[in-house]
Coordinates of C-alpha atoms and ligand atoms in Angstrom, one line a residue:
M1 CA 0.1 0.0 0.0
K2 CA 1.2 3.5 -0.8
K3 CA 2.0 5.8 2.2
S4 CA 1.5 9.3 2.1
F5 CA 4.4 11.8 2.9
A6 CA 4.5 15.6 3.7
V7 CA 7.9 17.4 3.5
I8 CA 8.0 20.6 5.3
G9 CA 10.9 22.7 4.4
L10 CA 12.4 22.4 0.9
G11 CA 16.1 23.3 1.4
R12 CA 18.7 21.0 0.2
F13 CA 17.7 18.1 2.7
G14 CA 13.9 18.4 2.2
G15 CA 14.4 18.8 -1.4
S16 CA 16.5 15.8 -1.7
V17 CA 14.0 13.8 0.5
T18 CA 11.2 14.9 -2.0
R19 CA 12.8 14.0 -5.1
N20 CA 13.8 10.6 -3.9
L21 CA 10.5 9.9 -2.5
I22 CA 8.8 10.8 -5.8
E23 CA 11.4 8.8 -7.8
S24 CA 10.4 5.7 -5.7
G25 CA 6.6 6.2 -6.6
Q26 CA 5.4 7.8 -3.3
E27 CA 3.0 10.7 -3.1
V28 CA 4.4 13.7 -1.5
L29 CA 3.0 17.0 -0.5
A30 CA 5.8 19.6 -0.4
I31 CA 5.6 22.6 1.8
D32 CA 7.8 25.8 2.2
S33 CA 7.2 29.3 3.4
T34 CA 9.0 30.7 0.4
E35 CA 7.1 30.9 -3.0
E36 CA 10.5 30.5 -4.8
R37 CA 11.2 27.1 -3.2
V38 CA 7.7 26.0 -3.9
N39 CA 7.8 26.9 -7.6
E40 CA 10.7 24.7 -7.9
Y41 CA 8.8 21.7 -6.6
M42 CA 5.6 22.5 -8.5
N43 CA 6.3 19.9 -11.2
I44 CA 8.2 17.5 -9.0
A45 CA 6.0 16.9 -5.9
T46 CA 2.5 15.6 -6.1
H47 CA 1.4 18.9 -4.5
A48 CA 3.4 21.9 -3.5
V49 CA 2.1 24.7 -1.3
V50 CA 3.4 27.8 0.0
A51 CA 2.5 27.8 3.7
N52 CA 4.1 28.8 7.1
A53 CA 4.1 25.6 9.1
Q54 CA 4.4 27.4 12.4
D55 CA 0.8 28.3 12.0
E56 CA -1.6 25.7 13.6
N57 CA -4.5 26.5 11.5
T58 CA -2.4 26.3 8.1
L59 CA -1.4 22.8 9.2
R60 CA -5.0 21.8 10.1
S61 CA -6.3 23.1 6.6
L62 CA -3.6 21.2 4.8
G63 CA -4.8 18.0 6.7
I64 CA -1.5 17.2 8.1
R65 CA -3.0 14.7 10.5
N66 CA -4.0 12.5 7.7
F67 CA -0.5 11.8 6.5
D68 CA 1.4 8.6 7.4
T69 CA 4.8 10.4 7.7
V70 CA 5.8 13.9 8.0
V71 CA 9.4 15.0 7.5
V72 CA 10.0 18.3 9.3
A73 CA 13.1 19.6 7.2
I74 CA 13.3 23.2 8.4
G75 CA 16.8 23.9 8.8
E76 CA 18.2 27.2 10.1
D77 CA 15.2 28.4 12.0
I78 CA 15.2 26.1 15.0
Q79 CA 12.3 27.6 16.7
A80 CA 10.2 27.0 13.6
S81 CA 11.5 23.4 13.5
I82 CA 10.6 22.8 17.0
L83 CA 7.3 24.3 17.0
T84 CA 6.3 22.6 13.7
T85 CA 7.4 19.1 15.1
L86 CA 5.5 19.6 18.2
M87 CA 2.1 20.7 16.5
V88 CA 2.6 17.9 14.0
K89 CA 2.9 15.3 16.7
E90 CA -0.1 16.7 18.8
M91 CA -2.2 16.4 15.7
G92 CA -1.5 12.7 15.9
V93 CA 0.8 11.9 13.0
A94 CA 2.3 8.5 13.9
N95 CA 5.7 9.0 12.1
V96 CA 7.4 12.4 12.3
W97 CA 11.0 12.5 11.3
A98 CA 12.8 15.8 12.1
K99 CA 16.1 17.3 10.9
A100 CA 18.4 18.6 13.7
Q101 CA 20.9 21.4 13.3
N102 CA 23.0 20.5 16.4
D103 CA 22.9 18.1 19.3
Y104 CA 20.8 20.5 21.5
H105 CA 18.2 20.7 18.9
A106 CA 18.3 17.1 18.3
R107 CA 17.7 16.4 22.3
V108 CA 14.7 18.9 22.1
L109 CA 13.0 17.3 19.1
E110 CA 13.5 13.9 20.8
K111 CA 11.9 15.2 24.0
I112 CA 8.9 16.8 22.2
G113 CA 8.2 13.3 20.4
A114 CA 9.9 13.2 17.0
D115 CA 10.0 9.6 16.1
R116 CA 13.2 10.0 14.3
V117 CA 15.8 12.7 14.5
V118 CA 18.3 13.0 11.6
H119 CA 21.6 14.9 11.5
P120 CA 22.2 14.6 7.7
E121 CA 25.6 16.4 7.9
R122 CA 27.0 14.8 10.9
D123 CA 25.8 11.3 9.8
M124 CA 27.3 11.9 6.3
G125 CA 30.5 13.1 7.8
K126 CA 30.8 9.9 9.9
R127 CA 30.0 7.6 7.0
I128 CA 32.5 9.3 4.9
A129 CA 35.2 9.1 7.5
H130 CA 34.5 5.4 7.9
R131 CA 35.0 5.0 4.3
L132 CA 38.1 7.1 4.1
V133 CA 39.9 5.1 7.1
A134 CA 38.6 1.8 6.1
R135 CA 40.7 -0.3 3.8
N136 CA 38.2 -2.8 2.3
L137 CA 35.0 -1.4 3.3
L138 CA 33.0 -0.6 0.2
D139 CA 29.8 0.9 2.1
Y140 CA 28.8 1.3 5.6
L141 CA 25.4 2.0 7.4
E142 CA 25.1 2.9 11.0
L143 CA 22.0 0.9 12.4
S144 CA 22.3 2.2 16.0
E145 CA 24.9 3.8 18.3
K146 CA 26.3 0.3 18.6
F147 CA 25.6 -1.6 15.4
S148 CA 26.5 -1.3 11.6
M149 CA 26.1 -3.0 8.6
A150 CA 28.9 -2.9 6.0
E151 CA 29.9 -4.3 2.7
I152 CA 33.6 -5.5 2.8
K153 CA 35.8 -6.7 0.0
V154 CA 37.6 -10.1 0.7
Q155 CA 41.2 -9.5 0.0
K156 CA 43.3 -12.2 1.7
S157 CA 43.7 -15.6 0.2
K158 CA 43.3 -17.4 3.5
F159 CA 39.5 -16.3 3.5
V160 CA 38.7 -17.5 0.2
N161 CA 37.5 -20.8 -1.2
Q162 CA 36.1 -21.9 2.3
T163 CA 32.5 -22.1 3.6
L164 CA 31.1 -19.6 5.7
E165 CA 30.7 -22.4 8.4
K166 CA 34.5 -23.1 8.2
L167 CA 35.5 -19.4 8.4
N168 CA 33.3 -18.8 11.5
L169 CA 33.4 -15.1 11.2
T170 CA 30.8 -15.0 13.8
G171 CA 32.8 -16.9 16.4
R172 CA 36.2 -15.2 15.3
F173 CA 35.0 -11.5 14.8
G174 CA 31.5 -11.3 16.2
V175 CA 30.0 -10.4 12.9
N176 CA 27.3 -12.1 11.0
V177 CA 27.5 -12.4 7.3
A178 CA 24.0 -11.6 5.7
A179 CA 24.7 -11.8 2.1
I180 CA 27.5 -12.3 -0.5
R181 CA 27.8 -10.0 -3.6
R182 CA 29.7 -12.1 -6.1
S183 CA 32.1 -10.7 -8.4
N184 CA 29.5 -10.5 -11.2
G185 CA 27.4 -8.2 -9.0
V186 CA 24.9 -11.0 -8.0
V187 CA 23.9 -10.9 -4.4
E188 CA 23.1 -14.1 -2.6
L189 CA 21.9 -14.7 0.8
A190 CA 24.5 -16.2 3.0
H191 CA 24.2 -19.9 4.3
S192 CA 26.7 -21.8 6.3
S193 CA 27.6 -23.9 3.2
S194 CA 28.0 -20.7 1.0
V195 CA 31.6 -20.7 -0.4
V196 CA 33.6 -17.4 -0.5
H197 CA 35.3 -16.8 -3.6
E198 CA 38.2 -14.3 -4.6
G199 CA 36.5 -10.8 -5.6
D200 CA 33.5 -11.5 -3.4
N201 CA 32.2 -9.0 -1.1
L202 CA 30.6 -9.8 2.2
L203 CA 27.6 -7.9 3.6
V204 CA 28.0 -8.1 7.3
L205 CA 26.2 -7.0 10.3
G206 CA 27.7 -6.6 13.7
E207 CA 29.0 -4.3 16.5
T208 CA 30.7 -1.3 14.7
R209 CA 34.0 -2.0 16.5
D210 CA 33.9 -5.7 15.3
V211 CA 32.9 -4.7 11.8
E212 CA 36.0 -2.4 11.8
H213 CA 38.2 -5.0 13.2
L214 CA 37.0 -7.4 10.4
D215 CA 37.7 -5.0 7.9
E216 CA 41.4 -4.8 9.1
K217 CA 42.0 -8.5 8.9
I218 CA 40.0 -9.8 6.0
Ligands
ADP301 P1 19.1 22.8 4.3 O1 20.2 22.8 5.2 O2 18.4 21.4 4.1 O3 19.2 23.5 2.9 P2 17.5 25.4 4.8 O4 17.5 25.9 6.1 O5 18.2 26.0 3.7 O6 18.0 23.7 5.0 O7 16.1 25.0 4.4 C1 14.9 25.0 5.2 C2 13.7 25.3 4.2 O8 12.5 25.6 5.2 C3 13.8 26.7 3.5 O9 13.4 26.5 2.2 C4 12.9 27.7 4.1 O10 12.1 28.6 3.5 C5 11.8 26.4 4.9 N1 11.1 27.0 6.0 C6 11.7 27.7 7.2 N2 10.8 28.0 8.0 C7 9.7 27.5 7.7 C8 8.1 27.5 8.2 N3 7.8 28.1 9.2 N4 7.4 26.9 7.3 C9 7.6 26.3 6.2 N5 8.8 26.2 5.7 C10 9.6 26.9 6.2

């Protein structure tokens, strides 16, 4: 079933969220207080409206409470971001994601009930730093404070031509192998009997420090 999304604030972040939701076939109401921004999204979003999200009556008349997910992507204006998040949550929207400018802002957003607080610049910086220092790590996704998922290239010969059962990466490194990307690009779900070949990438899941440790050794 299609979900309905509203994105409030069409700066770089909110704009990118809107474009990508539309590309993946979702319906998006795009809202911004400046006409210029809204004009940019007229032909992209399902609907685009000029509105000040800080105004409760405006949010009501837009029917915000009927959306499955609302993304509050107001950047600079922290007060507007907080007030909007608070009202959207009070109106009963089940899933509210809010963008934080800094750690204090994030704490407030969490306190007032945002279901997910995102820190795009910080998170992307972290992700890029991991990729810069990593040796064989191709991609990296932080699942929580503690856990990560990563795609790691198998480099050392002692890790190839063996089954996952024999390699025992869970016992030795504390990580689970979820899938294997073969050198031809095909992804296969991992089984204990899967054989790792030269040029394969492993999609692994584990505590971030364990994933990093495996990356150094493999
Ligand atoms: P980014 O860092 O993602 O580019 P910006 O701060 O540049 O973020 O963009 C935030 C957007 O939110 C701007 O387009 C701005 O017009 C919009 N915005 C700010 N306050 C409100 C508000 N009260 N209601 C609706 N949109 C708002």
